[in-house]
């Protein structure tokens, strides 16, 4: 559709809803005034369309940008970002959305975008940060991240020292000549048991008088 007047009229017919219908009605009246009162050419005056576009973006451009920023804030998280990257992006989105910086709902969105462990550390502080000061929450979040990094540096290799000692002892043992390594006789237990049982069996047997005479005559030791 090439005629500027018809293009504007068609575009205005798509505006629905309480907030925009009144604005669309005013735009239609303004269009008719430009043509019928000012005498502008509806078929060839391209400025009719250009002026409509300017009025539209002037009235609704900032609102659309703010709505997009609202959605981006709600989706914004620290995942894959440093605390500084997360914070700086959050501040930019706040300005785009036109949100009040020191407001509970703003701070709530900031906290909900943090990792769970970091949010818990902040909430566990005593006293907790001021719920009406975003700057305090940003400062505390950075402080907790630094503390966590320090803990990881100090405790990252915790427990490995004992493992190293044990490994070194095992290496020392394995380095002994095979003939000098203390080895346990696998049959030692069985031999000891057999000797003990034989001894107990012999000690517990009493010879009869007939057996004594027989062994004596045969020259056996008893």
mmCIF file of C-alpha atoms in Angstrom:
data_model
loop_
_atom_site.group_PDB
_atom_site.id
_atom_site.type_symbol
_atom_site.label_atom_id
_atom_site.label_comp_id
_atom_site.label_asym_id
_atom_site.label_seq_id
_atom_site.Cartn_x
_atom_site.Cartn_y
_atom_site.Cartn_z
ATOM 1 C CA UNK A 1 0.000 0.000 0.000
ATOM 2 C CA UNK A 2 1.748 3.120 -1.248
ATOM 3 C CA UNK A 3 -0.676 5.966 -0.390
ATOM 4 C CA UNK A 4 0.504 7.580 2.870
ATOM 5 C CA UNK A 5 -3.010 8.373 4.078
ATOM 6 C CA UNK A 6 -4.232 4.783 3.575
ATOM 7 C CA UNK A 7 -1.077 3.324 5.168
ATOM 8 C CA UNK A 8 -1.553 5.393 8.332
ATOM 9 C CA UNK A 9 -5.263 4.550 8.504
ATOM 10 C CA UNK A 10 -4.552 0.816 8.162
ATOM 11 C CA UNK A 11 -1.827 0.894 10.793
ATOM 12 C CA UNK A 12 -4.107 2.653 13.264
ATOM 13 C CA UNK A 13 -6.780 -0.018 12.779
ATOM 14 C CA UNK A 14 -4.445 -2.611 14.375
ATOM 15 C CA UNK A 15 -4.126 -0.753 17.664
ATOM 16 C CA UNK A 16 -6.211 -2.565 20.272
ATOM 17 C CA UNK A 17 -6.480 -2.155 23.993
ATOM 18 C CA UNK A 18 -7.500 0.504 26.462
ATOM 19 C CA UNK A 19 -4.090 2.143 26.611
ATOM 20 C CA UNK A 20 -3.600 2.576 22.863
ATOM 21 C CA UNK A 21 -7.087 2.967 21.394
ATOM 22 C CA UNK A 22 -7.419 6.532 22.669
ATOM 23 C CA UNK A 23 -4.010 7.416 21.226
ATOM 24 C CA UNK A 24 -4.960 5.791 17.884
ATOM 25 C CA UNK A 25 -8.232 7.760 17.801
ATOM 26 C CA UNK A 26 -6.352 11.015 18.344
ATOM 27 C CA UNK A 27 -3.901 10.097 15.566
ATOM 28 C CA UNK A 28 -6.756 9.413 13.132
ATOM 29 C CA UNK A 29 -8.325 12.805 13.895
ATOM 30 C CA UNK A 30 -4.931 14.469 13.398
ATOM 31 C CA UNK A 31 -4.508 12.697 10.048
ATOM 32 C CA UNK A 32 -7.876 13.875 8.821
ATOM 33 C CA UNK A 33 -7.104 17.424 9.910
ATOM 34 C CA UNK A 34 -3.840 17.370 7.937
ATOM 35 C CA UNK A 35 -5.684 16.294 4.792
ATOM 36 C CA UNK A 36 -9.039 18.081 5.011
ATOM 37 C CA UNK A 37 -8.056 21.238 6.903
ATOM 38 C CA UNK A 38 -4.430 21.741 5.939
ATOM 39 C CA UNK A 39 -5.061 20.523 2.390
ATOM 40 C CA UNK A 40 -2.195 18.065 2.208
ATOM 41 C CA UNK A 41 -2.193 15.438 -0.548
ATOM 42 C CA UNK A 42 -3.312 12.073 0.908
ATOM 43 C CA UNK A 43 -1.937 10.086 -2.025
ATOM 44 C CA UNK A 44 1.509 11.600 -2.448
ATOM 45 C CA UNK A 45 2.483 13.426 0.750
ATOM 46 C CA UNK A 46 4.914 10.867 2.207
ATOM 47 C CA UNK A 47 5.451 13.044 5.288
ATOM 48 C CA UNK A 48 2.030 11.912 6.531
ATOM 49 C CA UNK A 49 3.530 8.454 7.137
ATOM 50 C CA UNK A 50 6.840 9.790 8.439
ATOM 51 C CA UNK A 51 5.110 12.004 10.994
ATOM 52 C CA UNK A 52 2.967 9.096 12.139
ATOM 53 C CA UNK A 53 6.058 6.937 12.687
ATOM 54 C CA UNK A 54 7.732 9.687 14.710
ATOM 55 C CA UNK A 55 4.649 10.138 16.882
ATOM 56 C CA UNK A 56 4.452 6.384 17.446
ATOM 57 C CA UNK A 57 8.066 5.961 18.583
ATOM 58 C CA UNK A 58 7.841 9.110 20.682
ATOM 59 C CA UNK A 59 4.797 7.739 22.501
ATOM 60 C CA UNK A 60 5.587 4.023 22.714
ATOM 61 C CA UNK A 61 9.263 3.531 21.949
ATOM 62 C CA UNK A 62 10.454 4.056 25.525
ATOM 63 C CA UNK A 63 7.653 1.889 26.892
ATOM 64 C CA UNK A 64 8.583 -1.018 24.645
ATOM 65 C CA UNK A 65 12.244 -0.678 25.603
ATOM 66 C CA UNK A 66 11.320 -0.636 29.286
ATOM 67 C CA UNK A 67 9.165 -3.754 28.926
ATOM 68 C CA UNK A 68 12.028 -5.606 27.254
ATOM 69 C CA UNK A 69 14.349 -4.498 30.053
ATOM 70 C CA UNK A 70 11.853 -5.815 32.622
ATOM 71 C CA UNK A 71 11.963 -9.247 31.013
ATOM 72 C CA UNK A 72 15.738 -9.185 30.738
ATOM 73 C CA UNK A 73 16.077 -8.342 34.445
ATOM 74 C CA UNK A 74 13.887 -11.293 35.369
ATOM 75 C CA UNK A 75 16.015 -13.620 33.226
ATOM 76 C CA UNK A 76 19.366 -12.121 34.234
ATOM 77 C CA UNK A 77 21.535 -14.480 36.331
ATOM 78 C CA UNK A 78 25.160 -14.677 37.412
ATOM 79 C CA UNK A 79 25.623 -18.076 35.733
ATOM 80 C CA UNK A 80 28.832 -18.025 33.705
ATOM 81 C CA UNK A 81 29.645 -14.456 34.804
ATOM 82 C CA UNK A 82 31.805 -12.825 37.430
ATOM 83 C CA UNK A 83 30.124 -10.828 40.181
ATOM 84 C CA UNK A 84 31.296 -7.602 38.510
ATOM 85 C CA UNK A 85 29.856 -8.594 35.120
ATOM 86 C CA UNK A 86 26.563 -9.602 36.705
ATOM 87 C CA UNK A 87 26.316 -6.371 38.703
ATOM 88 C CA UNK A 88 27.199 -3.995 35.872
ATOM 89 C CA UNK A 89 24.664 -5.610 33.500
ATOM 90 C CA UNK A 90 21.998 -5.498 36.217
ATOM 91 C CA UNK A 91 22.580 -1.768 36.691
ATOM 92 C CA UNK A 92 22.257 -1.119 32.939
ATOM 93 C CA UNK A 93 18.972 -3.034 32.786
ATOM 94 C CA UNK A 94 17.670 -1.068 35.779
ATOM 95 C CA UNK A 95 18.198 2.218 33.954
ATOM 96 C CA UNK A 96 16.529 0.902 30.806
ATOM 97 C CA UNK A 97 13.521 -0.368 32.713
ATOM 98 C CA UNK A 98 13.232 2.820 34.747
ATOM 99 C CA UNK A 99 13.147 0.895 38.030
ATOM 100 C CA UNK A 100 13.773 2.589 41.362
ATOM 101 C CA UNK A 101 17.263 1.548 42.400
ATOM 102 C CA UNK A 102 16.786 1.421 46.160
ATOM 103 C CA UNK A 103 13.581 -0.556 46.268
ATOM 104 C CA UNK A 104 12.780 -3.965 47.813
ATOM 105 C CA UNK A 105 11.516 -5.400 44.528
ATOM 106 C CA UNK A 106 14.724 -4.289 42.789
ATOM 107 C CA UNK A 107 16.890 -5.878 45.483
ATOM 108 C CA UNK A 108 14.796 -9.048 45.342
ATOM 109 C CA UNK A 109 15.495 -9.389 41.620
ATOM 110 C CA UNK A 110 19.199 -8.791 42.249
ATOM 111 C CA UNK A 111 19.364 -11.544 44.885
ATOM 112 C CA UNK A 112 17.338 -14.029 42.852
ATOM 113 C CA UNK A 113 19.844 -13.784 40.021
ATOM 114 C CA UNK A 114 22.711 -14.868 42.307
ATOM 115 C CA UNK A 115 23.820 -18.484 42.829
ATOM 116 C CA UNK A 116 22.005 -20.160 45.737
ATOM 117 C CA UNK A 117 25.134 -20.486 47.890
ATOM 118 C CA UNK A 118 25.927 -16.781 47.498
ATOM 119 C CA UNK A 119 22.363 -15.672 48.252
ATOM 120 C CA UNK A 120 22.365 -17.859 51.400
ATOM 121 C CA UNK A 121 25.671 -16.359 52.575
ATOM 122 C CA UNK A 122 24.291 -12.841 52.180
ATOM 123 C CA UNK A 123 21.024 -13.656 53.959
ATOM 124 C CA UNK A 124 22.944 -15.319 56.821
ATOM 125 C CA UNK A 125 24.851 -12.126 57.598
ATOM 126 C CA UNK A 126 24.194 -10.527 60.943
ATOM 127 C CA UNK A 127 22.934 -7.909 60.625
ATOM 128 C CA UNK A 128 21.669 -8.413 57.068
ATOM 129 C CA UNK A 129 22.134 -5.645 54.474
ATOM 130 C CA UNK A 130 19.661 -2.792 54.342
ATOM 131 C CA UNK A 131 16.679 -3.872 52.207
ATOM 132 C CA UNK A 132 16.366 -0.350 50.802
ATOM 133 C CA UNK A 133 19.995 0.063 49.701
ATOM 134 C CA UNK A 134 21.051 -1.853 46.582
ATOM 135 C CA UNK A 135 24.641 -0.671 46.985
ATOM 136 C CA UNK A 136 24.937 -2.555 50.283
ATOM 137 C CA UNK A 137 23.790 -5.797 48.679
ATOM 138 C CA UNK A 138 26.255 -5.385 45.827
ATOM 139 C CA UNK A 139 29.098 -4.717 48.278
ATOM 140 C CA UNK A 140 28.197 -7.731 50.435
ATOM 141 C CA UNK A 141 27.890 -9.998 47.382
ATOM 142 C CA UNK A 142 31.376 -9.019 46.227
ATOM 143 C CA UNK A 143 32.763 -9.529 49.727
ATOM 144 C CA UNK A 144 31.304 -13.055 49.955
ATOM 145 C CA UNK A 145 32.738 -13.963 46.558
ATOM 146 C CA UNK A 146 36.194 -12.801 47.669
ATOM 147 C CA UNK A 147 35.905 -14.838 50.887
ATOM 148 C CA UNK A 148 34.903 -17.905 48.919
ATOM 149 C CA UNK A 149 37.902 -17.497 46.631
ATOM 150 C CA UNK A 150 40.169 -17.217 49.685
ATOM 151 C CA UNK A 151 38.657 -20.386 51.170
ATOM 152 C CA UNK A 152 39.257 -22.241 47.929
ATOM 153 C CA UNK A 153 42.875 -21.056 47.879
ATOM 154 C CA UNK A 154 43.514 -22.128 51.478
ATOM 155 C CA UNK A 155 41.545 -25.393 51.484
ATOM 156 C CA UNK A 156 41.696 -26.420 47.853
ATOM 157 C CA UNK A 157 44.466 -28.997 48.565
ATOM 158 C CA UNK A 158 43.277 -29.855 52.071
ATOM 159 C CA UNK A 159 43.883 -33.544 52.907
ATOM 160 C CA UNK A 160 46.297 -34.136 50.036
ATOM 161 C CA UNK A 161 49.349 -33.971 52.333
ATOM 162 C CA UNK A 162 48.436 -37.241 54.077
ATOM 163 C CA UNK A 163 47.846 -38.868 50.705
ATOM 164 C CA UNK A 164 51.327 -37.808 49.610
ATOM 165 C CA UNK A 165 52.903 -39.312 52.768
ATOM 166 C CA UNK A 166 51.052 -42.581 52.258
ATOM 167 C CA UNK A 167 52.058 -42.747 48.605
ATOM 168 C CA UNK A 168 55.696 -42.119 49.484
ATOM 169 C CA UNK A 169 55.633 -44.915 52.055
ATOM 170 C CA UNK A 170 54.189 -47.290 49.496
ATOM 171 C CA UNK A 171 56.853 -46.291 46.952
ATOM 172 C CA UNK A 172 59.580 -46.904 49.579
ATOM 173 C CA UNK A 173 58.207 -50.350 50.331
ATOM 174 C CA UNK A 174 57.975 -51.220 46.628
ATOM 175 C CA UNK A 175 61.606 -50.155 46.163
ATOM 176 C CA UNK A 176 62.921 -52.909 48.497
ATOM 177 C CA UNK A 177 64.664 -55.912 46.825
ATOM 178 C CA UNK A 178 62.157 -58.652 46.336
ATOM 179 C CA UNK A 179 64.214 -61.114 48.465
ATOM 180 C CA UNK A 180 64.343 -58.701 51.423
ATOM 181 C CA UNK A 181 60.692 -57.907 51.626
ATOM 182 C CA UNK A 182 59.085 -59.386 54.712
ATOM 183 C CA UNK A 183 56.791 -62.058 53.392
ATOM 184 C CA UNK A 184 54.342 -64.143 55.306
ATOM 185 C CA UNK A 185 54.345 -67.900 54.814
ATOM 186 C CA UNK A 186 50.865 -68.707 53.520
ATOM 187 C CA UNK A 187 51.092 -72.166 55.163
ATOM 188 C CA UNK A 188 52.295 -70.854 58.488
ATOM 189 C CA UNK A 189 48.894 -70.876 60.075
ATOM 190 C CA UNK A 190 48.104 -74.373 58.857
ATOM 191 C CA UNK A 191 51.445 -75.807 60.135
ATOM 192 C CA UNK A 192 51.020 -74.206 63.509
ATOM 193 C CA UNK A 193 47.526 -75.542 63.779
ATOM 194 C CA UNK A 194 48.657 -79.054 62.816
ATOM 195 C CA UNK A 195 51.489 -79.019 65.398
ATOM 196 C CA UNK A 196 49.187 -77.753 68.075
ATOM 197 C CA UNK A 197 46.533 -80.341 67.326
ATOM 198 C CA UNK A 198 49.146 -83.172 67.262
ATOM 199 C CA UNK A 199 50.637 -82.046 70.539
ATOM 200 C CA UNK A 200 47.259 -81.804 72.167
ATOM 201 C CA UNK A 201 46.329 -85.220 70.827
ATOM 202 C CA UNK A 202 49.519 -86.803 72.165
ATOM 203 C CA UNK A 203 49.284 -85.070 75.518
ATOM 204 C CA UNK A 204 45.746 -86.127 76.015
ATOM 205 C CA UNK A 205 46.406 -89.933 75.392
ATOM 206 C CA UNK A 206 47.197 -92.271 78.344
ATOM 207 C CA UNK A 207 48.826 -95.723 77.606
ATOM 208 C CA UNK A 208 47.313 -98.838 79.097
ATOM 209 C CA UNK A 209 49.432 -101.400 80.938
ATOM 210 C CA UNK A 210 49.226 -103.778 77.980
ATOM 211 C CA UNK A 211 50.419 -101.064 75.574
ATOM 212 C CA UNK A 212 53.358 -100.297 77.878
ATOM 213 C CA UNK A 213 54.456 -103.973 77.931
ATOM 214 C CA UNK A 214 54.027 -104.289 74.151
ATOM 215 C CA UNK A 215 56.071 -101.124 73.400
ATOM 216 C CA UNK A 216 58.743 -102.225 75.902
ATOM 217 C CA UNK A 217 59.087 -105.680 74.302
ATOM 218 C CA UNK A 218 59.243 -104.102 70.782
ATOM 219 C CA UNK A 219 61.845 -101.591 71.939
ATOM 220 C CA UNK A 220 59.688 -98.569 71.056
ATOM 221 C CA UNK A 221 60.064 -95.257 72.788
ATOM 222 C CA UNK A 222 57.005 -94.114 74.669
#
